[in-house]
Coordinates of C-alpha atoms in Angstrom, one line a residue:
M1 CA -35.1 59.6 -38.9
S2 CA -32.1 59.8 -36.5
K3 CA -30.5 63.1 -35.3
A4 CA -27.4 62.5 -37.5
S5 CA -29.5 62.2 -40.6
R6 CA -31.4 65.4 -39.9
E7 CA -28.1 67.3 -39.5
I8 CA -26.7 66.0 -42.8
S9 CA -29.9 67.0 -44.7
I10 CA -29.1 70.7 -44.0
Y11 CA -26.0 70.5 -46.2
V12 CA -27.7 68.7 -49.1
S13 CA -30.4 71.1 -50.3
D14 CA -30.2 70.3 -54.0
D15 CA -29.7 67.3 -56.2
R16 CA -26.1 68.2 -57.2
R17 CA -24.8 68.3 -53.6
A18 CA -26.8 65.2 -52.7
T19 CA -25.0 63.3 -55.5
Q20 CA -21.6 64.4 -54.2
H21 CA -22.2 63.5 -50.6
H22 CA -24.4 60.4 -50.9
N23 CA -21.6 58.1 -49.7
A24 CA -21.1 60.1 -46.5
I25 CA -24.8 60.3 -45.8
I26 CA -25.3 56.6 -46.1
L27 CA -22.2 55.8 -44.2
L28 CA -23.1 58.0 -41.2
S29 CA -26.7 56.7 -41.2
S30 CA -25.5 53.2 -41.1
Y31 CA -23.0 54.1 -38.4
Q32 CA -25.8 55.6 -36.2
L33 CA -27.9 52.5 -36.6
L34 CA -25.0 50.2 -35.8
Q35 CA -24.5 52.1 -32.6
D36 CA -28.0 50.9 -31.5
K37 CA -26.8 47.3 -31.7
S38 CA -29.6 46.0 -33.9
S39 CA -28.8 44.3 -37.2
I40 CA -32.4 43.4 -37.9
L41 CA -33.6 47.0 -37.6
Y42 CA -30.6 48.1 -39.8
S43 CA -31.6 45.7 -42.6
H44 CA -35.1 47.3 -42.8
T45 CA -34.3 51.0 -42.1
I46 CA -31.6 51.4 -44.7
R47 CA -34.0 50.7 -47.5
Q48 CA -35.8 54.0 -46.9
P49 CA -34.5 57.4 -48.3
L50 CA -32.9 59.7 -45.6
S51 CA -34.4 62.9 -47.0
R52 CA -36.8 64.3 -49.6
A53 CA -33.6 65.7 -51.3
L54 CA -32.7 62.1 -52.3
P55 CA -35.5 60.9 -54.5
R56 CA -33.3 60.1 -57.5
I57 CA -30.5 58.5 -55.7
P58 CA -30.6 54.8 -56.6
L59 CA -30.1 53.3 -53.2
R60 CA -29.9 49.6 -53.7
F61 CA -29.7 47.0 -51.0
S62 CA -30.0 43.2 -51.3
P63 CA -31.6 41.9 -48.1
W64 CA -30.0 38.9 -46.6
P65 CA -32.4 36.8 -44.4
R66 CA -29.7 35.5 -42.1
D67 CA -29.0 38.9 -40.7
S68 CA -25.3 38.7 -41.7
L69 CA -23.2 41.7 -42.8
T70 CA -20.3 39.7 -44.2
V71 CA -21.9 37.1 -46.4
G72 CA -24.5 37.1 -49.2
R73 CA -25.1 39.2 -52.3
G74 CA -26.0 42.3 -50.2
A75 CA -22.5 42.3 -48.7
I76 CA -20.7 42.7 -52.1
T77 CA -23.0 45.0 -54.1
S78 CA -23.3 47.9 -51.7
T79 CA -20.4 50.3 -51.2
P80 CA -21.3 51.1 -47.5
L81 CA -21.4 47.5 -46.7
L82 CA -18.0 47.0 -48.3
L83 CA -16.6 49.5 -46.0
L84 CA -18.2 47.9 -43.1
R85 CA -16.9 44.5 -44.1
S86 CA -13.4 45.7 -44.5
N87 CA -13.3 47.1 -41.0
A88 CA -15.1 44.3 -39.2
T89 CA -12.1 43.8 -36.9
A90 CA -11.6 47.4 -36.0
A91 CA -11.8 48.8 -32.5
T92 CA -15.2 49.1 -30.9
T93 CA -14.6 52.7 -29.7
T94 CA -14.9 55.2 -32.6
T95 CA -15.2 59.0 -33.2
P96 CA -17.9 60.3 -35.5
L97 CA -16.7 61.8 -38.8
P98 CA -16.9 65.6 -39.0
I99 CA -19.5 66.7 -41.6
A100 CA -17.6 69.8 -42.7
S101 CA -14.5 67.9 -43.5
V102 CA -16.4 65.5 -45.7
S103 CA -18.0 68.3 -47.6
A104 CA -14.8 70.3 -48.2
S105 CA -12.8 67.4 -49.4
S106 CA -15.3 66.3 -52.0
S107 CA -17.1 69.4 -53.2
S108 CA -15.2 70.1 -56.4
Q109 CA -13.5 66.9 -57.5
Y110 CA -16.4 64.5 -58.3
E111 CA -19.4 65.5 -60.3
T112 CA -21.2 62.3 -61.0
R113 CA -22.0 59.1 -59.2
E114 CA -20.4 56.9 -61.8
N115 CA -16.8 58.1 -61.3
T116 CA -17.0 58.6 -57.5
P117 CA -14.4 56.6 -55.7
P118 CA -15.2 54.9 -52.4
S119 CA -14.8 56.9 -49.3
P120 CA -11.9 56.1 -47.0
P121 CA -12.5 53.4 -44.3
V122 CA -14.1 54.6 -41.1
P123 CA -13.5 52.8 -37.9
H124 CA -16.7 51.5 -36.4
S125 CA -18.3 48.7 -34.3
V126 CA -20.1 45.8 -36.1
P127 CA -22.6 43.8 -34.0
P128 CA -22.4 40.1 -34.3
P129 CA -25.1 38.2 -36.2
F130 CA -28.3 37.7 -34.2
S131 CA -28.3 34.6 -31.9
P132 CA -31.0 33.4 -29.5
L133 CA -28.4 33.1 -26.8
S134 CA -27.5 36.8 -27.0
S135 CA -30.2 37.7 -24.5
P136 CA -29.1 37.0 -20.9
S137 CA -32.6 35.7 -19.9
I138 CA -32.8 33.3 -22.9
R139 CA -29.2 32.2 -22.2
R140 CA -30.2 31.3 -18.6
V141 CA -33.1 29.2 -19.8
F142 CA -30.9 27.3 -22.2
V143 CA -28.3 26.7 -19.5
A144 CA -30.8 25.5 -17.0
R145 CA -32.4 23.1 -19.6
E146 CA -29.0 21.6 -20.5
Q147 CA -28.1 21.2 -16.8
K148 CA -31.4 19.4 -16.2
Q149 CA -30.8 17.0 -19.1
R150 CA -27.3 16.4 -17.8
D151 CA -28.6 15.5 -14.4
I152 CA -31.1 13.1 -15.9
L153 CA -28.4 11.3 -17.9
E154 CA -26.1 11.1 -14.9
N155 CA -28.9 9.8 -12.5
E156 CA -30.5 7.4 -15.0
V157 CA -30.4 3.8 -14.0
P158 CA -29.6 1.5 -16.9
F159 CA -32.3 -1.0 -17.8
S160 CA -31.2 -4.5 -18.7
K161 CA -32.5 -6.4 -21.8
R162 CA -31.7 -9.8 -20.3
V163 CA -34.9 -12.0 -20.0
H164 CA -35.4 -15.2 -18.0
I165 CA -38.4 -17.4 -19.0
V166 CA -39.7 -19.7 -16.2
G167 CA -41.4 -22.7 -17.7
F168 CA -41.2 -25.0 -20.7
S169 CA -44.7 -25.2 -22.1
S170 CA -45.3 -24.6 -25.8
Q171 CA -46.3 -21.0 -25.1
A172 CA -43.1 -20.5 -23.1
K173 CA -40.9 -21.9 -25.9
F174 CA -42.7 -19.6 -28.4
L175 CA -41.9 -16.6 -26.2
A176 CA -38.3 -17.6 -25.9
H177 CA -38.0 -18.1 -29.7
A178 CA -39.5 -14.7 -30.4
L179 CA -37.3 -12.8 -28.0
A180 CA -34.1 -14.7 -28.9
S181 CA -34.7 -13.6 -32.5
V182 CA -34.3 -10.0 -31.5
P183 CA -30.7 -8.7 -31.6
D184 CA -29.0 -7.9 -28.3
V185 CA -31.7 -9.6 -26.2
P186 CA -30.1 -12.5 -24.2
V187 CA -32.7 -15.1 -23.3
N188 CA -32.4 -17.8 -20.7
I189 CA -34.9 -20.6 -20.0
M190 CA -35.5 -21.9 -16.5
A191 CA -37.3 -25.2 -16.1
H192 CA -38.2 -27.7 -13.4
H193 CA -37.8 -31.0 -15.2
R194 CA -34.4 -32.6 -15.6
D195 CA -35.1 -33.9 -19.1
V196 CA -35.1 -30.3 -20.5
Q197 CA -31.3 -30.2 -20.0
R198 CA -30.8 -33.7 -21.4
Q199 CA -32.6 -33.0 -24.6
W200 CA -30.9 -29.6 -25.2
E201 CA -27.7 -31.2 -26.6
E202 CA -29.6 -33.8 -28.6
E203 CA -31.7 -31.2 -30.4
Y204 CA -28.7 -29.1 -31.4
R205 CA -29.2 -26.4 -28.8
R206 CA -31.9 -24.6 -30.9
L207 CA -35.6 -23.8 -30.7
N208 CA -37.5 -24.6 -33.9
L209 CA -40.7 -23.0 -35.0
Y210 CA -43.1 -24.6 -37.5
N211 CA -46.3 -23.2 -39.0
R212 CA -49.8 -24.7 -39.0
A213 CA -49.0 -26.9 -42.0
G214 CA -45.9 -28.3 -40.4
R215 CA -43.3 -26.4 -42.4
H216 CA -40.2 -25.2 -40.7
V217 CA -40.2 -21.4 -40.2
S218 CA -37.1 -20.5 -38.3
S219 CA -34.6 -21.7 -35.7
V220 CA -32.7 -19.8 -33.0
A221 CA -29.9 -20.9 -30.8
I222 CA -30.4 -20.7 -27.0
P223 CA -28.1 -21.4 -24.0
C224 CA -28.7 -24.5 -21.9
P225 CA -31.7 -24.1 -19.7
E226 CA -31.2 -23.6 -16.0
R227 CA -32.9 -26.0 -13.7
I228 CA -35.0 -24.5 -10.8
P229 CA -34.5 -26.2 -7.5
P230 CA -37.5 -28.1 -6.2
P231 CA -39.9 -26.3 -3.8
G232 CA -38.4 -26.1 -0.3
R233 CA -34.8 -26.3 -1.5
Q234 CA -32.4 -23.4 -1.7
Y235 CA -29.5 -22.8 -4.1
S236 CA -26.4 -24.8 -3.2
R237 CA -24.0 -21.9 -4.1
A238 CA -23.9 -18.2 -3.2
I239 CA -25.9 -15.8 -5.2
N240 CA -23.9 -13.1 -7.1
D241 CA -24.7 -10.2 -9.4
D242 CA -24.8 -12.5 -12.4
D243 CA -27.6 -14.5 -10.9
F244 CA -29.8 -11.4 -10.5
L245 CA -33.1 -11.6 -12.4
D246 CA -33.8 -8.4 -14.3
N247 CA -36.8 -9.3 -16.5
V248 CA -38.7 -12.5 -15.7
I249 CA -41.6 -14.1 -17.7
V250 CA -43.4 -16.7 -15.6
D251 CA -45.2 -19.2 -17.9
T252 CA -45.5 -22.3 -15.8
A253 CA -48.3 -24.3 -14.4
T254 CA -50.6 -22.5 -11.9
V255 CA -49.7 -24.9 -9.1
A256 CA -46.0 -24.1 -9.6
V257 CA -46.1 -20.3 -9.9
V258 CA -46.1 -19.4 -6.2
P259 CA -43.6 -22.1 -5.1
T260 CA -41.3 -21.1 -7.9
L261 CA -41.3 -17.4 -7.1
Y262 CA -40.8 -18.3 -3.5
T263 CA -37.6 -20.2 -4.5
L264 CA -36.4 -17.4 -6.7
R265 CA -37.1 -14.6 -4.2
S266 CA -33.4 -14.3 -3.2
R267 CA -32.6 -13.4 -6.8
V268 CA -35.1 -10.5 -7.2
D269 CA -35.7 -7.1 -5.6
R270 CA -37.6 -3.9 -6.5
R271 CA -35.5 -3.6 -9.7
T272 CA -36.9 -6.8 -11.1
T273 CA -39.9 -6.9 -13.4
I274 CA -42.0 -10.0 -13.5
C275 CA -44.5 -10.7 -16.3
L276 CA -47.2 -13.3 -15.3
M277 CA -48.4 -15.3 -18.3
H278 CA -51.5 -16.6 -16.5
P279 CA -54.9 -17.3 -17.9
G280 CA -56.9 -16.2 -14.8
L281 CA -57.2 -13.2 -12.5
G282 CA -56.3 -12.8 -8.9
L283 CA -52.8 -14.2 -9.0
V284 CA -51.1 -10.8 -8.4
E285 CA -52.9 -10.3 -5.1
Q286 CA -51.8 -13.7 -3.9
I287 CA -48.2 -13.1 -4.8
K288 CA -48.3 -9.8 -2.9
E289 CA -49.8 -11.4 0.2
E290 CA -47.7 -14.5 0.4
I291 CA -44.3 -13.8 -1.1
F292 CA -43.5 -10.1 -1.6
K293 CA -45.2 -8.5 1.4
D294 CA -43.0 -5.4 1.6
P295 CA -44.0 -2.9 -1.2
L296 CA -40.7 -1.1 -1.1
E297 CA -38.8 -4.3 -2.0
R298 CA -41.6 -5.8 -4.1
P299 CA -40.7 -6.5 -7.8
N300 CA -42.7 -4.8 -10.5
L301 CA -45.6 -7.0 -11.7
I302 CA -47.1 -7.2 -15.2
I303 CA -50.1 -9.4 -16.1
A304 CA -50.6 -10.7 -19.6
H305 CA -53.4 -12.0 -21.9
R306 CA -52.4 -13.7 -25.1
T307 CA -54.4 -15.1 -28.0
H308 CA -51.7 -17.0 -29.8
Q309 CA -52.5 -20.7 -30.4
I310 CA -49.3 -22.8 -30.1
G311 CA -49.1 -26.6 -30.3
K312 CA -46.5 -29.3 -29.7
V313 CA -44.4 -31.1 -32.3
H314 CA -44.3 -34.8 -31.9
D315 CA -41.0 -36.3 -30.5
S316 CA -39.3 -32.9 -30.2
L317 CA -39.1 -31.0 -26.9
Y318 CA -37.5 -27.9 -28.5
S319 CA -40.0 -27.5 -31.3
M320 CA -43.4 -25.9 -31.4
R321 CA -46.1 -25.2 -34.0
Q322 CA -47.9 -21.9 -34.4
K323 CA -51.5 -22.8 -35.2
K324 CA -52.8 -19.2 -35.2
S325 CA -51.2 -15.8 -34.8
G326 CA -52.6 -13.5 -32.1
F327 CA -51.8 -10.7 -29.7
L328 CA -50.1 -10.2 -26.4
H329 CA -51.9 -7.7 -24.2
L330 CA -49.9 -6.4 -21.2
C331 CA -50.8 -4.3 -18.2
G332 CA -48.4 -3.0 -15.5
M333 CA -49.8 -3.2 -12.0
P334 CA -49.3 -0.4 -9.5
K335 CA -46.6 -0.8 -6.9
F336 CA -48.8 0.3 -3.9
D337 CA -52.4 -0.3 -3.1
D338 CA -52.8 3.4 -2.0
P339 CA -53.1 5.6 -5.1
Q340 CA -51.3 8.5 -3.3
L341 CA -48.2 6.4 -2.7
N342 CA -48.1 5.5 -6.4
E343 CA -46.8 9.1 -7.0
S344 CA -43.6 8.4 -5.0
P345 CA -40.2 8.1 -6.7
V346 CA -40.1 4.3 -6.0
A347 CA -43.4 3.9 -7.7
R348 CA -42.4 6.0 -10.7
E349 CA -39.2 3.9 -11.0
G350 CA -41.2 0.7 -11.0
L351 CA -43.5 2.2 -13.7
E352 CA -40.5 3.0 -15.9
R353 CA -39.1 -0.5 -15.6
S354 CA -42.5 -2.0 -16.4
Q355 CA -42.7 0.2 -19.5
H356 CA -39.2 -0.8 -20.5
F357 CA -40.1 -4.5 -20.3
I358 CA -43.3 -3.9 -22.3
Q359 CA -41.3 -2.2 -25.0
L360 CA -38.8 -5.0 -24.9
L361 CA -41.6 -7.5 -25.6
A362 CA -43.0 -5.3 -28.3
S363 CA -39.7 -5.4 -30.1
A364 CA -40.4 -9.1 -30.9
K365 CA -42.7 -8.6 -34.0
T366 CA -44.2 -12.1 -33.8
L367 CA -45.6 -11.5 -30.4
N368 CA -47.7 -8.5 -31.4
A369 CA -47.3 -7.1 -27.8
V370 CA -49.2 -4.0 -26.7
G371 CA -49.5 -2.3 -23.4
L372 CA -53.0 -1.4 -22.2
P373 CA -54.5 0.4 -19.1
W374 CA -56.3 -1.7 -16.6
V375 CA -59.9 -1.1 -17.7
R376 CA -59.1 -1.8 -21.3
F377 CA -57.0 -4.8 -20.4
L378 CA -59.9 -6.2 -18.3
S379 CA -62.2 -5.8 -21.2
W380 CA -60.0 -8.2 -23.2
K381 CA -59.3 -10.6 -20.3
L382 CA -62.7 -11.0 -18.7
P383 CA -64.5 -12.8 -21.5
T384 CA -62.1 -15.7 -21.5
V385 CA -62.2 -15.9 -17.7
I386 CA -66.0 -16.1 -17.8
F387 CA -65.9 -18.8 -20.5
S388 CA -63.5 -21.0 -18.6
S389 CA -65.4 -20.5 -15.4
L390 CA -68.4 -21.9 -17.2
A391 CA -67.3 -24.5 -19.8
D392 CA -64.2 -25.9 -18.1
T393 CA -65.7 -26.0 -14.6
I394 CA -68.8 -27.8 -15.7
S395 CA -66.8 -30.3 -17.8
I396 CA -64.7 -31.2 -14.8
I397 CA -67.7 -31.6 -12.5
L398 CA -69.7 -33.7 -14.9
G399 CA -66.8 -35.4 -16.7
C400 CA -68.0 -34.6 -20.2
R401 CA -66.8 -32.9 -23.4
Y402 CA -67.8 -29.5 -24.6
D403 CA -70.4 -30.8 -27.0
Q404 CA -72.2 -32.7 -24.2
L405 CA -72.9 -29.6 -22.1
F406 CA -76.0 -28.3 -23.9
S407 CA -77.3 -31.8 -24.7
N408 CA -77.6 -32.4 -21.0
P409 CA -80.5 -30.3 -19.5
H410 CA -78.9 -30.4 -16.0
A411 CA -75.6 -29.1 -17.4
R412 CA -77.5 -26.4 -19.3
A413 CA -79.2 -25.4 -16.0
M414 CA -75.8 -25.1 -14.3
W415 CA -74.5 -22.9 -17.2
D416 CA -77.5 -20.5 -17.0
Q417 CA -77.2 -20.1 -13.2
L418 CA -73.4 -19.4 -13.3
V419 CA -73.6 -17.0 -16.2
D420 CA -76.4 -15.0 -14.5
E421 CA -74.5 -14.7 -11.3
M422 CA -71.1 -13.8 -12.9
L423 CA -72.6 -11.1 -15.1
A424 CA -74.4 -9.6 -12.2
L425 CA -71.1 -9.4 -10.3
V426 CA -69.3 -7.8 -13.3
S427 CA -72.0 -5.1 -13.5
Q428 CA -70.9 -4.0 -10.0
F429 CA -67.1 -3.8 -10.6
P430 CA -66.0 -0.3 -9.5
E431 CA -63.6 0.1 -12.4
L432 CA -66.3 -0.5 -15.0
Q433 CA -68.6 2.2 -13.6
E434 CA -66.5 4.9 -15.2
V435 CA -66.8 3.2 -18.6
P436 CA -70.5 2.3 -19.0
Y437 CA -70.2 1.2 -22.6
I438 CA -67.9 -1.6 -21.6
K439 CA -70.2 -2.7 -18.7
D440 CA -73.2 -2.6 -21.1
T441 CA -71.4 -5.0 -23.4
Y442 CA -71.6 -7.8 -20.8
M443 CA -75.2 -7.0 -20.0
R444 CA -76.5 -7.6 -23.5
Q445 CA -77.9 -10.8 -24.7
S446 CA -75.4 -10.8 -27.6
F447 CA -72.6 -11.5 -25.1
R448 CA -74.4 -14.6 -23.8
N449 CA -74.9 -15.7 -27.4
K450 CA -71.2 -15.3 -28.2
L451 CA -70.3 -17.6 -25.2
E452 CA -72.6 -20.3 -26.6
V453 CA -71.3 -19.9 -30.1
Y454 CA -67.7 -20.2 -28.9
L455 CA -68.6 -23.4 -27.0
R456 CA -70.2 -25.0 -30.0
A457 CA -67.2 -24.1 -32.2
N458 CA -65.0 -26.3 -29.9
G459 CA -67.0 -29.3 -31.0
T460 CA -66.0 -32.6 -29.4
Q461 CA -62.8 -31.1 -27.8
V462 CA -62.1 -31.8 -24.2
S463 CA -61.3 -29.1 -21.7
P464 CA -57.6 -28.4 -21.1
W465 CA -58.3 -28.8 -17.4
V466 CA -59.0 -32.5 -17.9
K467 CA -55.3 -33.2 -18.6
Q468 CA -54.4 -31.7 -15.3
V469 CA -57.0 -33.5 -13.3
R470 CA -56.0 -36.8 -14.9
M471 CA -52.5 -36.4 -13.6
G472 CA -53.6 -35.3 -10.2
A473 CA -52.8 -31.6 -10.7
A474 CA -55.2 -28.9 -9.6
P475 CA -56.6 -26.7 -12.4
P476 CA -56.6 -23.0 -11.8
V477 CA -60.2 -22.8 -10.7
E478 CA -59.5 -20.5 -7.8
Y479 CA -58.4 -17.8 -10.4
F480 CA -61.6 -18.2 -12.4
N481 CA -64.6 -19.1 -10.3
G482 CA -62.7 -18.2 -7.2
Y483 CA -61.9 -14.7 -8.6
F484 CA -65.6 -13.9 -8.8
V485 CA -66.1 -15.2 -5.2
Q486 CA -63.3 -13.0 -4.0
R487 CA -64.5 -9.9 -5.8
A488 CA -68.0 -10.4 -4.4
R489 CA -66.5 -10.5 -0.9
D490 CA -64.4 -7.4 -1.5
L491 CA -67.6 -5.6 -2.5
G492 CA -69.3 -6.7 0.7
L493 CA -72.0 -8.7 -1.1
D494 CA -74.0 -11.5 0.6
Y495 CA -73.4 -15.1 0.0
K496 CA -76.4 -15.4 -2.3
H497 CA -74.7 -13.2 -4.9
Y498 CA -71.8 -15.7 -5.4
K499 CA -73.1 -19.1 -4.0
H500 CA -73.1 -20.8 -7.4
S501 CA -69.5 -19.8 -8.2
H502 CA -68.4 -20.9 -4.7
M503 CA -70.1 -24.3 -5.1
A504 CA -68.6 -24.8 -8.5
E505 CA -65.1 -24.1 -7.2
E506 CA -65.5 -26.5 -4.3
A507 CA -66.9 -29.2 -6.7
V508 CA -63.8 -29.0 -8.9
K509 CA -61.5 -29.2 -5.9
A510 CA -63.4 -32.3 -4.7
R511 CA -63.0 -33.9 -8.1
V512 CA -59.2 -33.3 -8.0
N513 CA -58.9 -34.9 -4.6
A514 CA -60.8 -38.0 -5.8
R515 CA -58.5 -38.4 -8.7
R516 CA -55.4 -38.1 -6.5
W517 CA -56.9 -40.8 -4.3
E518 CA -57.3 -43.1 -7.3
L519 CA -53.7 -42.5 -8.4
K520 CA -52.4 -43.1 -4.9
I521 CA -54.0 -46.5 -4.5
G522 CA -52.9 -47.6 -7.9
L523 CA -56.2 -47.9 -9.8
A524 CA -54.7 -46.1 -12.8
R525 CA -52.0 -48.8 -13.0
A526 CA -54.2 -51.8 -12.4
L527 CA -56.6 -50.9 -15.2
P528 CA -56.2 -49.4 -18.6
Y529 CA -55.6 -45.7 -18.4
M530 CA -58.8 -43.7 -18.0
A531 CA -60.9 -46.9 -17.8
D532 CA -61.3 -46.7 -14.1
S533 CA -63.8 -44.7 -12.2
D534 CA -62.4 -41.4 -13.5
T535 CA -64.3 -41.2 -16.8
I536 CA -63.2 -37.7 -17.7
G537 CA -62.3 -37.7 -21.4
G538 CA -62.4 -41.4 -21.5
G539 CA -60.4 -43.2 -24.2
Q540 CA -57.6 -40.7 -24.3
A541 CA -54.0 -41.8 -24.3
A542 CA -51.8 -41.6 -21.2
P543 CA -50.0 -38.3 -20.6
S544 CA -46.8 -38.0 -22.5
L545 CA -43.5 -36.4 -21.4
E546 CA -44.5 -33.2 -23.1
D547 CA -47.7 -33.1 -21.0
L548 CA -45.7 -33.5 -17.9
L549 CA -43.2 -30.7 -18.9
E550 CA -46.0 -28.3 -19.6
L551 CA -47.5 -28.9 -16.2
D552 CA -44.0 -28.7 -14.6
H553 CA -44.9 -32.0 -12.9
E554 CA -42.7 -34.9 -12.2
P555 CA -44.1 -38.4 -13.3
I556 CA -46.0 -40.1 -10.6

């Protein structure tokens, strides 16, 4: 109980005088509490009786949870609060009311509480409602936080949504269709072949998507594709800001990736993000070594792994058929090889731009894009790399279909030697040592069985590498078998640990050179196509224009 309350209790020794002076007692008690500048304490303290002499005084107070003295039921049902509310705008400096004057003026006029008029207004100071910013320390925290957010907004570099797609394969057109269907995402296609621009006007400037049954799904308008200059040539006009490449998807043939990026290097810098839609591994390292050697000016690189199955539509360059829906797994590569440098501002900016591009791809619902860390991404990518290093490589070397591999005992022996060597190398990858359950997946017999089941499921199909060899284009063997050779050398292993992979890589390259010699001397023109000494996939039709466009290869 405060000092003022104790002094007042001296004058109220019986129930009669307590009834006469209850307004003054409550008013002075409230005034003393308001002087302490605590509205919360006031709302709880005023509920208690001020003296044992007041047990029968019905002191009612309706609590208001918002700590306001001017709103709510409590503000209009209590006489002291009415007085406080009527003087909320009074001066902050007040003089306490003399107790004797209050007693003399009201001792003989009012006998009961019912006919007691309200006491005259008393000047006082009313504290404002409680606010978190009333404390100086809390206010400084809020101000500092607002200033930090303001600095971030002022220094934030805007990220562009414009996407350039390099290539005109069925997969590249499917990506362009999916992204162009997203609002406010401008998409431009960049192709090597001149027929891409010719057919754009004839096919109504639209990309058409069909389902597996051949039914039309949707169409989307696109601008006229831009033709990329041939390797070794530069742009005939000056490069301006509109020619800058913000987000680039490279989905072209393997033999055209490095030359194309070398041609476009004047239109990219460290703000550019490049997504490599490549089936193999090891292409990122080659790009860093041959094209973008300076890490400070190097674009941000993303590697991808997709499981969509997209096919061509006959007699239509701007149409594709989605045979099976799948996923698009993405992984942003670090800017620097040194982990400590990847904490620098330049590296963090590159990471933010890579995440922005991944989110942009994820906005296209038909792509089912998702970003993954490196180890998780490798667990999805590595099985397909191992399978192509086995089935496609042996098919090129022996000139046979998938179903002929296990029927030939020599081909089966090559399969077993290669798979043993590759899985032994995978078990020594440093990134898999921290996740033993993923490494154990490749060591089990069930993984070998899955490779064989997948091979048999392809039936009499021919390896997709065959098409490339028939036209004299090199298949991406150096990013499959060659990847395991390079990883073994990086680990410091002896030649015996990767000799079969190295020999298989050299055999495929020798097969390509032999085919180029046949095309050069004109054997393919003198005899029916594929009836010459190149028996790979014998009986197949000659490559069409769509085949040439997918390989970004001019007709020979």
